[in-house]
Short mmCIF file of C-alpha atoms in Angstrom, two decimals:
data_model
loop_
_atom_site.label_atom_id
_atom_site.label_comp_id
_atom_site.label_asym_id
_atom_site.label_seq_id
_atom_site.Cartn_x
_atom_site.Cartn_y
_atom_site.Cartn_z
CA UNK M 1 0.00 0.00 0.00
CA UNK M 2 1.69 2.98 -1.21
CA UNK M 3 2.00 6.39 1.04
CA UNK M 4 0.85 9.72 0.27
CA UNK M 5 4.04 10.91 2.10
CA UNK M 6 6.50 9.42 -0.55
CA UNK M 7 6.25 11.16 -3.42
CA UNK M 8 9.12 12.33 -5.37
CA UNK M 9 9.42 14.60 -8.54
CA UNK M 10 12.09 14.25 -11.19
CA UNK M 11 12.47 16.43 -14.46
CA UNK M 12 15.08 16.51 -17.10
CA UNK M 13 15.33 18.97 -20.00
CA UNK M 14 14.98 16.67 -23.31
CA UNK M 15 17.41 16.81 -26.19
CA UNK M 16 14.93 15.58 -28.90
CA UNK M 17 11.47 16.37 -28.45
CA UNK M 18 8.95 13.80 -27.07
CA UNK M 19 11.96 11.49 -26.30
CA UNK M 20 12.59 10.04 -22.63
CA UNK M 21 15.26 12.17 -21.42
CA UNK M 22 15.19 9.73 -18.54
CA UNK M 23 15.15 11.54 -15.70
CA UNK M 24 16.47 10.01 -12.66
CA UNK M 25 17.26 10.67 -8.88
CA UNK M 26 20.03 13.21 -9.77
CA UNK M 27 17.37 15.46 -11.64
CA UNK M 28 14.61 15.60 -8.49
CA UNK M 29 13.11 18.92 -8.03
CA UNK M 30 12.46 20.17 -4.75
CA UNK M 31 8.92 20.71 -4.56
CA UNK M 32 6.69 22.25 -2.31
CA UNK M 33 3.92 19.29 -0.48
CA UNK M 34 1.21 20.85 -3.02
CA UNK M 35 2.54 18.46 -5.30
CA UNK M 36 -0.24 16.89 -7.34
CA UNK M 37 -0.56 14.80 -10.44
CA UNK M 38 -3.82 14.72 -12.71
CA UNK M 39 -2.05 11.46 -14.33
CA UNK M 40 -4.70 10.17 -17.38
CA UNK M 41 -6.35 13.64 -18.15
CA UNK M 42 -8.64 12.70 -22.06
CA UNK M 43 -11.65 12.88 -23.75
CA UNK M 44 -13.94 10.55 -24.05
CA UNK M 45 -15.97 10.06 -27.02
CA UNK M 46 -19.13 7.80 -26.40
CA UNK M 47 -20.33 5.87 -29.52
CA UNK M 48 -23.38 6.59 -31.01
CA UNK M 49 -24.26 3.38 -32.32
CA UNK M 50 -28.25 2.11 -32.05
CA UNK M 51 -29.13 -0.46 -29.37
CA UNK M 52 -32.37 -1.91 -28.85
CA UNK M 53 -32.40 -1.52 -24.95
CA UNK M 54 -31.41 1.18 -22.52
CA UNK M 55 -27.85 1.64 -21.01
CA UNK M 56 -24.96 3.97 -21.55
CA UNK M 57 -22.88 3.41 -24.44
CA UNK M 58 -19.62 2.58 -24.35
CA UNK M 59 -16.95 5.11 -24.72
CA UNK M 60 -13.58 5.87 -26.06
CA UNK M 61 -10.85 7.65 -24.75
CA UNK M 62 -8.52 9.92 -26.83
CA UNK M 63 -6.02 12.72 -26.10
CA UNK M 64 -4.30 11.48 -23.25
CA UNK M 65 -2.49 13.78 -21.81
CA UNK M 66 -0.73 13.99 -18.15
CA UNK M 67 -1.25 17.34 -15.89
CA UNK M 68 1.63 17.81 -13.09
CA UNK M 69 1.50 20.76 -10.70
CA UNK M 70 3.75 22.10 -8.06
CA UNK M 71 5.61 25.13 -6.36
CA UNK M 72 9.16 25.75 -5.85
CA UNK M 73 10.79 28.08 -3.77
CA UNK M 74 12.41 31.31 -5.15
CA UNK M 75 16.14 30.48 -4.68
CA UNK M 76 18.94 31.13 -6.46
CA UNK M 77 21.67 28.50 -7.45
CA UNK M 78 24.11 28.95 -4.91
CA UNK M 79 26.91 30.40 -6.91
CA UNK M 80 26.56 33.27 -9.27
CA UNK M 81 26.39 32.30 -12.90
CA UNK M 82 25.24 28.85 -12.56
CA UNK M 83 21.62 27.95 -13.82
CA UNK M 84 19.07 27.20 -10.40
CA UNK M 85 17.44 23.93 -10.11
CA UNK M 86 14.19 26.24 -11.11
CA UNK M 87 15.97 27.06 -14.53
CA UNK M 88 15.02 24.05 -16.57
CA UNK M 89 11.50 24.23 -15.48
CA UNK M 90 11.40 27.86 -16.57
CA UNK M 91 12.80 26.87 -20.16
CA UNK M 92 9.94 25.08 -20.31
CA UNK M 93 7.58 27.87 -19.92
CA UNK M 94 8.67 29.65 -22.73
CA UNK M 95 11.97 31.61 -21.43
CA UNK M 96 14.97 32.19 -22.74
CA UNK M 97 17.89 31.10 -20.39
CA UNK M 98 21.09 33.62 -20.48
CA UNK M 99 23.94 32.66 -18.49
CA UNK M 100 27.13 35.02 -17.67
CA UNK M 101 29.63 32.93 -16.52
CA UNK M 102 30.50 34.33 -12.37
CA UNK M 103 27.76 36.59 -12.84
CA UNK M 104 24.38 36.00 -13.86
CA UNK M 105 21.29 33.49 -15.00
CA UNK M 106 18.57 35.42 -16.83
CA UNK M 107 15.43 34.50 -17.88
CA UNK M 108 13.23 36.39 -20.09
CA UNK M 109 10.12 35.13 -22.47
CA UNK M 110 10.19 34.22 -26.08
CA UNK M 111 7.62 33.37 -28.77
CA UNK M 112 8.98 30.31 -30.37
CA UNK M 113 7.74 26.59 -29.88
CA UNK M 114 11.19 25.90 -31.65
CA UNK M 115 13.14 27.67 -29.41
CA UNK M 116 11.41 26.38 -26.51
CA UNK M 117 12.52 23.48 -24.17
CA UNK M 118 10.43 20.44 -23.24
CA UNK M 119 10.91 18.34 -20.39
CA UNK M 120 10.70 14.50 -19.26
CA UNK M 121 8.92 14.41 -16.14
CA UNK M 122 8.38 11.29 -13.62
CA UNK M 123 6.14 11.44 -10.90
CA UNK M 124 6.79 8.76 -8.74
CA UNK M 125 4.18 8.31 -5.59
CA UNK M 126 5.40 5.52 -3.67
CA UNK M 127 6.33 2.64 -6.08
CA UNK M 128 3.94 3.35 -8.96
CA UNK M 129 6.16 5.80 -11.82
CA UNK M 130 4.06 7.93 -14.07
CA UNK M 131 6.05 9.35 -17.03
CA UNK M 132 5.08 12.28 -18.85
CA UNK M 133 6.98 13.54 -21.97
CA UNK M 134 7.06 17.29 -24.15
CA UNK M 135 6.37 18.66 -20.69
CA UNK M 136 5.40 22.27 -21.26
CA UNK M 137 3.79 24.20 -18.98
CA UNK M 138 2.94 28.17 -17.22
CA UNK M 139 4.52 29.87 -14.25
CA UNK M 140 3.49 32.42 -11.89
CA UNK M 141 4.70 33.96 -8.86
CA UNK M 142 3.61 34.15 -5.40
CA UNK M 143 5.26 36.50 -2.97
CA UNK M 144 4.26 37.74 0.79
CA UNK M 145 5.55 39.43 3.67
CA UNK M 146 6.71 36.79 6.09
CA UNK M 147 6.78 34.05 3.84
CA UNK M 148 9.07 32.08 1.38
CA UNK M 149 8.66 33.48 -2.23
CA UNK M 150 7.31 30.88 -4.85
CA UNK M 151 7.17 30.01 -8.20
CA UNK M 152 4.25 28.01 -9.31
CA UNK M 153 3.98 25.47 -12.37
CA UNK M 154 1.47 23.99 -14.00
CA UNK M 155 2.48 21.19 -16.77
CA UNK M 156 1.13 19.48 -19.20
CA UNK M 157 2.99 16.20 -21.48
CA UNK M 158 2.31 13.39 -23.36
CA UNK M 159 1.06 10.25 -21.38
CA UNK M 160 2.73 7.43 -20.67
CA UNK M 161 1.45 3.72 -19.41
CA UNK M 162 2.17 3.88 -15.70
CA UNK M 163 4.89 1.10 -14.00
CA UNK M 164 6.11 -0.30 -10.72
CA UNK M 165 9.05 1.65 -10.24
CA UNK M 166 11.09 1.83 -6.85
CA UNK M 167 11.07 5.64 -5.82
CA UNK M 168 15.11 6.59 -6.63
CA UNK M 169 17.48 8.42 -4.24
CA UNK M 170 16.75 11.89 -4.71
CA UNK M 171 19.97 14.31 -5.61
CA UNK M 172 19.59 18.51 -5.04
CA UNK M 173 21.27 20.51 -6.58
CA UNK M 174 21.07 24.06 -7.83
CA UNK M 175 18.99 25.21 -5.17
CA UNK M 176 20.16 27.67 -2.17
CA UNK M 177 17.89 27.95 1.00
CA UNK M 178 15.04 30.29 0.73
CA UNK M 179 14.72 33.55 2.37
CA UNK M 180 11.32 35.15 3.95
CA UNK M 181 9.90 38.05 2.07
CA UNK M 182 10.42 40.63 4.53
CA UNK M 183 12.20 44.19 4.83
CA UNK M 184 15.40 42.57 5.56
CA UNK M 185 16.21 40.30 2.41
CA UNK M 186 13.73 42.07 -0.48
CA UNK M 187 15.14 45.61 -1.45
CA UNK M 188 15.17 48.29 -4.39
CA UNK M 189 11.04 48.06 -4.35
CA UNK M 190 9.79 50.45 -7.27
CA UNK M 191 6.31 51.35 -8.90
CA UNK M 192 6.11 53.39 -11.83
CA UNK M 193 8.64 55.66 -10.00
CA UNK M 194 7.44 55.60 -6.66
CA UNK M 195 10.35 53.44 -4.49
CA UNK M 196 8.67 54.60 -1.14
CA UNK M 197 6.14 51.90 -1.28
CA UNK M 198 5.36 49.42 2.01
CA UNK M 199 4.91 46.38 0.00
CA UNK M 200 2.98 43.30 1.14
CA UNK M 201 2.45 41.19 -1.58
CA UNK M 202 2.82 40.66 -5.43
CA UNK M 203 2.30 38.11 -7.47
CA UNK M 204 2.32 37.30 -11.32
CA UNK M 205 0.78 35.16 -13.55
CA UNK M 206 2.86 34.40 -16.96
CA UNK M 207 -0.83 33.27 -18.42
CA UNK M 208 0.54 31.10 -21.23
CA UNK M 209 -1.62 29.34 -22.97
CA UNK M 210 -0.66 25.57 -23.34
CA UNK M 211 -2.62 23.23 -25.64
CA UNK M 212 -2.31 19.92 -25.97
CA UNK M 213 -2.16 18.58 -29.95
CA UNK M 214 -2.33 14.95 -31.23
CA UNK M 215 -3.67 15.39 -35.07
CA UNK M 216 -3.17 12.38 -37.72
CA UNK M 217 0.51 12.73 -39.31
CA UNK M 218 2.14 14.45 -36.65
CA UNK M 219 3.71 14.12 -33.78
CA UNK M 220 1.77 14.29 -30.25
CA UNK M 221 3.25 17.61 -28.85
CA UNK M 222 2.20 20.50 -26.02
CA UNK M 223 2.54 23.50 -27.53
CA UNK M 224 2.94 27.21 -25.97
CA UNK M 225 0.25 29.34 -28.31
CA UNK M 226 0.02 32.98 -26.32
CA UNK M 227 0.60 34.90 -23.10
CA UNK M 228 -0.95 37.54 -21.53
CA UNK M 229 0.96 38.31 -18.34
CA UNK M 230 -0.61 40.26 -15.53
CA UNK M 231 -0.31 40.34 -11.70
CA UNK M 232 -1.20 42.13 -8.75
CA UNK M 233 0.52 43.83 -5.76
CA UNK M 234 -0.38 45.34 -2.39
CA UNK M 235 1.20 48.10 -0.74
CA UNK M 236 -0.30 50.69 2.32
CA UNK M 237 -1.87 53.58 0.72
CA UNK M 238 0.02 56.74 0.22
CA UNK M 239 -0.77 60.04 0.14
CA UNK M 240 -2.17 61.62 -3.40
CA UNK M 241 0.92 63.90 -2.76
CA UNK M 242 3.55 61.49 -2.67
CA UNK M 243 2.29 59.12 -5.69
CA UNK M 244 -1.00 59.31 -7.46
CA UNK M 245 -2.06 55.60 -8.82
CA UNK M 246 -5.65 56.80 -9.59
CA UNK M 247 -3.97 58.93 -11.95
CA UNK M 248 -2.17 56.18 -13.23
CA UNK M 249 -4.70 54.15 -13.92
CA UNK M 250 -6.86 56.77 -15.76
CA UNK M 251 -4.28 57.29 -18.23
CA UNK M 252 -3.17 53.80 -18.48
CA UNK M 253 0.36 54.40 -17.67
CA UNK M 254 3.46 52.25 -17.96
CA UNK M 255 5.46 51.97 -15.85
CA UNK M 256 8.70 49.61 -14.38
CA UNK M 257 7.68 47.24 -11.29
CA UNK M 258 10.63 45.80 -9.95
CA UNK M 259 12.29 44.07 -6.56
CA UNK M 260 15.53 42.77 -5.75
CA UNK M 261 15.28 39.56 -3.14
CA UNK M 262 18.35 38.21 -1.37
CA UNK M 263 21.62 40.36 -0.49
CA UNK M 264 24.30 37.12 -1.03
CA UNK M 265 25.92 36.56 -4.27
CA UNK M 266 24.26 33.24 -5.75
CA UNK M 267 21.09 33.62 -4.01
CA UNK M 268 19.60 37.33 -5.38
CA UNK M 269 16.69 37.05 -7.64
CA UNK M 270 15.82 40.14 -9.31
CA UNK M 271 11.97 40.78 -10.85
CA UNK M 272 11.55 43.33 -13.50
CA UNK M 273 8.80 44.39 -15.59
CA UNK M 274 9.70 47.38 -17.54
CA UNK M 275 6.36 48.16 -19.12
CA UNK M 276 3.48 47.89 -16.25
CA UNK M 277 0.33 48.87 -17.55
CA UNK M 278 -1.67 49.66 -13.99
CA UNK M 279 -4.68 49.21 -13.71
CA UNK M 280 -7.57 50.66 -11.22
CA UNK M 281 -6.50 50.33 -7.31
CA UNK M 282 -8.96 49.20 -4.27
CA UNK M 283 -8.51 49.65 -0.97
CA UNK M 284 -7.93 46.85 1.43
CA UNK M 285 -7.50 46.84 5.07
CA UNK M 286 -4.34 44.85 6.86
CA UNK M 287 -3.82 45.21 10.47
CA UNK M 288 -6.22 48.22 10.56
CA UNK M 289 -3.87 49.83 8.02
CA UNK M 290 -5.17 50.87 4.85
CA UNK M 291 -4.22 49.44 1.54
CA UNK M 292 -4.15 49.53 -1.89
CA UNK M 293 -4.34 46.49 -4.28
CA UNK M 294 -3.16 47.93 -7.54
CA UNK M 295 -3.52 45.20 -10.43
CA UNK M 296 -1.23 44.80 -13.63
CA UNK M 297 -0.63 43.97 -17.06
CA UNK M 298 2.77 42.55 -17.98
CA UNK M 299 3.11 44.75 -21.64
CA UNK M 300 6.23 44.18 -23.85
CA UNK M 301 8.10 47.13 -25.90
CA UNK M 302 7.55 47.28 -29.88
CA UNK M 303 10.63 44.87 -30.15
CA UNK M 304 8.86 42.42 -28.09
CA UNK M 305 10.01 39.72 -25.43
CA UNK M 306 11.06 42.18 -22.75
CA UNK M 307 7.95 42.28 -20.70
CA UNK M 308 9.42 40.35 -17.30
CA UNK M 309 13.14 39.28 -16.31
CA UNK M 310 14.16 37.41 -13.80
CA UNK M 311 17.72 37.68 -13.18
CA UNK M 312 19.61 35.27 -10.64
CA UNK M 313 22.52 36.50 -9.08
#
């Protein structure tokens, strides 16, 4: 009887396409414990043949397809330059990866299936192994005061016939400890120009959308067909005086949101989004303190692919 307890992820970046990359202990990711599975997601197609009685007819399933969602902490790699344990995953949501050696990994967002990285992914939950290949998938970003930053996936591959597999020995790497988003390890907080802000929360969601194709001649793929970032952050109301959002929302302005979290070389992540369209604020209420949620759109320039970085450091 297997336990809920023991469940492991692994993921490795594919060189072909579709093909097992065969991921193995050495490529576990280190997941948060919302790690889920949807493993034999289809449709099924009932027959609509005549029968001379009553009774459902009997169906067929197509479009198999595999569903694998999880979080993973915001950390950096450990050692400037070097990819993060989070970097392949990102690939996979349609970024570009740009490494510096001693310096810096970069991601920012592309529009090419081609030019986009698929993964092999094995979900193993306590001896049973479910395989799922052309892994491709969305991202977004969860951040508040107090608590460990996140990055949240949602994938989607090609199903494979489950097996009996003993869980393997699970290998980290590429993944510092977390730090809390607080005062003392987030920095260099900016809003259209205001950097006076009390920030409690943001978050973003890349909003790709991720269809899943199996048409006669081709190959069975995922494929990456739009995005339409947007997010939303909340910081304590300030005066009119000492930034105006209403204003900014009522002419639509764009403007650069940005943080820097962490303060030690390998573990500094570094959000930008250059071209914020902001939308209408609300107030809130935390602690008897009154807020504004202020809601964006994630818009790239006229060259395109620019509208969010994340730099590691």
């Amino acid at each position: 009887m297997g336990l809920t307890r023991k469940r492991l992820l692994v993921a490795a970046t594919e060189g072909t396409y579709g093909t097992s990359a065969v991921p193995i202990g050495t490529d576990a990711i280190l997941v948060e414990d919302d790690l889920k599975i949807s493993p034999l997601e289809s449709t099924a197609l009932e027959r609509k043949v005549v029968q001379p009685y009553f009774g459902k007819r009997r169906q067929i399933v197509t479009k198999k397809h595999v569903k694998i969602e999880f979080s993973v902490e915001l950390a950096g790699s450990g050692a400037a330059g070097d990819a993060p344990a989070v970097g392949r995953l990102l690939t996979a949501c349609g970024f570009a990866e740009t490494l510096v050696a001693s310096t810096s990994a970069t991601y920012a967002p592309i529009s090419s299936n081609s030019a986009t990285t698929s993964l092999s992914m094995a979900f193993h939950a306590d001896g049973q192994k479910h395989l799922a290949l052309g892994c491709r998938g969305n991202v977004k970003l969860t951040a508040k005061v107090n608590d460990i930053p996140k990055l949240q996936f949602e994938f989607m591959g090609i199903y494979s016939t489950p097996t009996d597999t003993n869980l393997p020995t699970p290998t980290y790497s590429n993944q510092a400890a977390p730090l809390e988003f607080s005062q003392s390890s987030t920095t260099g907080l900016t809003i259209n120009g205001f950097t006076a802000g009390c920030l409690e929360s943001f978050d973003f969601d890349l909003k790709n959308n991720v269809v899943y194709r199996e048409l006669v001649g081709c190959t069975k793929q995922v494929r990456i067909t739009d995005r339409s970032g947007e997010g939303k952050l909340m910081i304590e109301a300030p005066s009119i005086a000492a930034h105006n959002f209403f204003s900014d929302a009522e002419n639509s302005a764009l403007g650069a949101i940005g943080f820097t979290h962490g303060a030690t070389a390998g573990n500094i992540v570094t959000v930008n989004i250059p071209n914020a369209n902001l939308g209408a604020p609300s107030y809130g209420d935390s602690d008897g303190i009154m807020m504004l949620e202020i809601p964006f759109g994630m818009v790239p320039s006229a060259s395109g692919n620019d509208e969010l970085s994340l730099a590691f450091t």
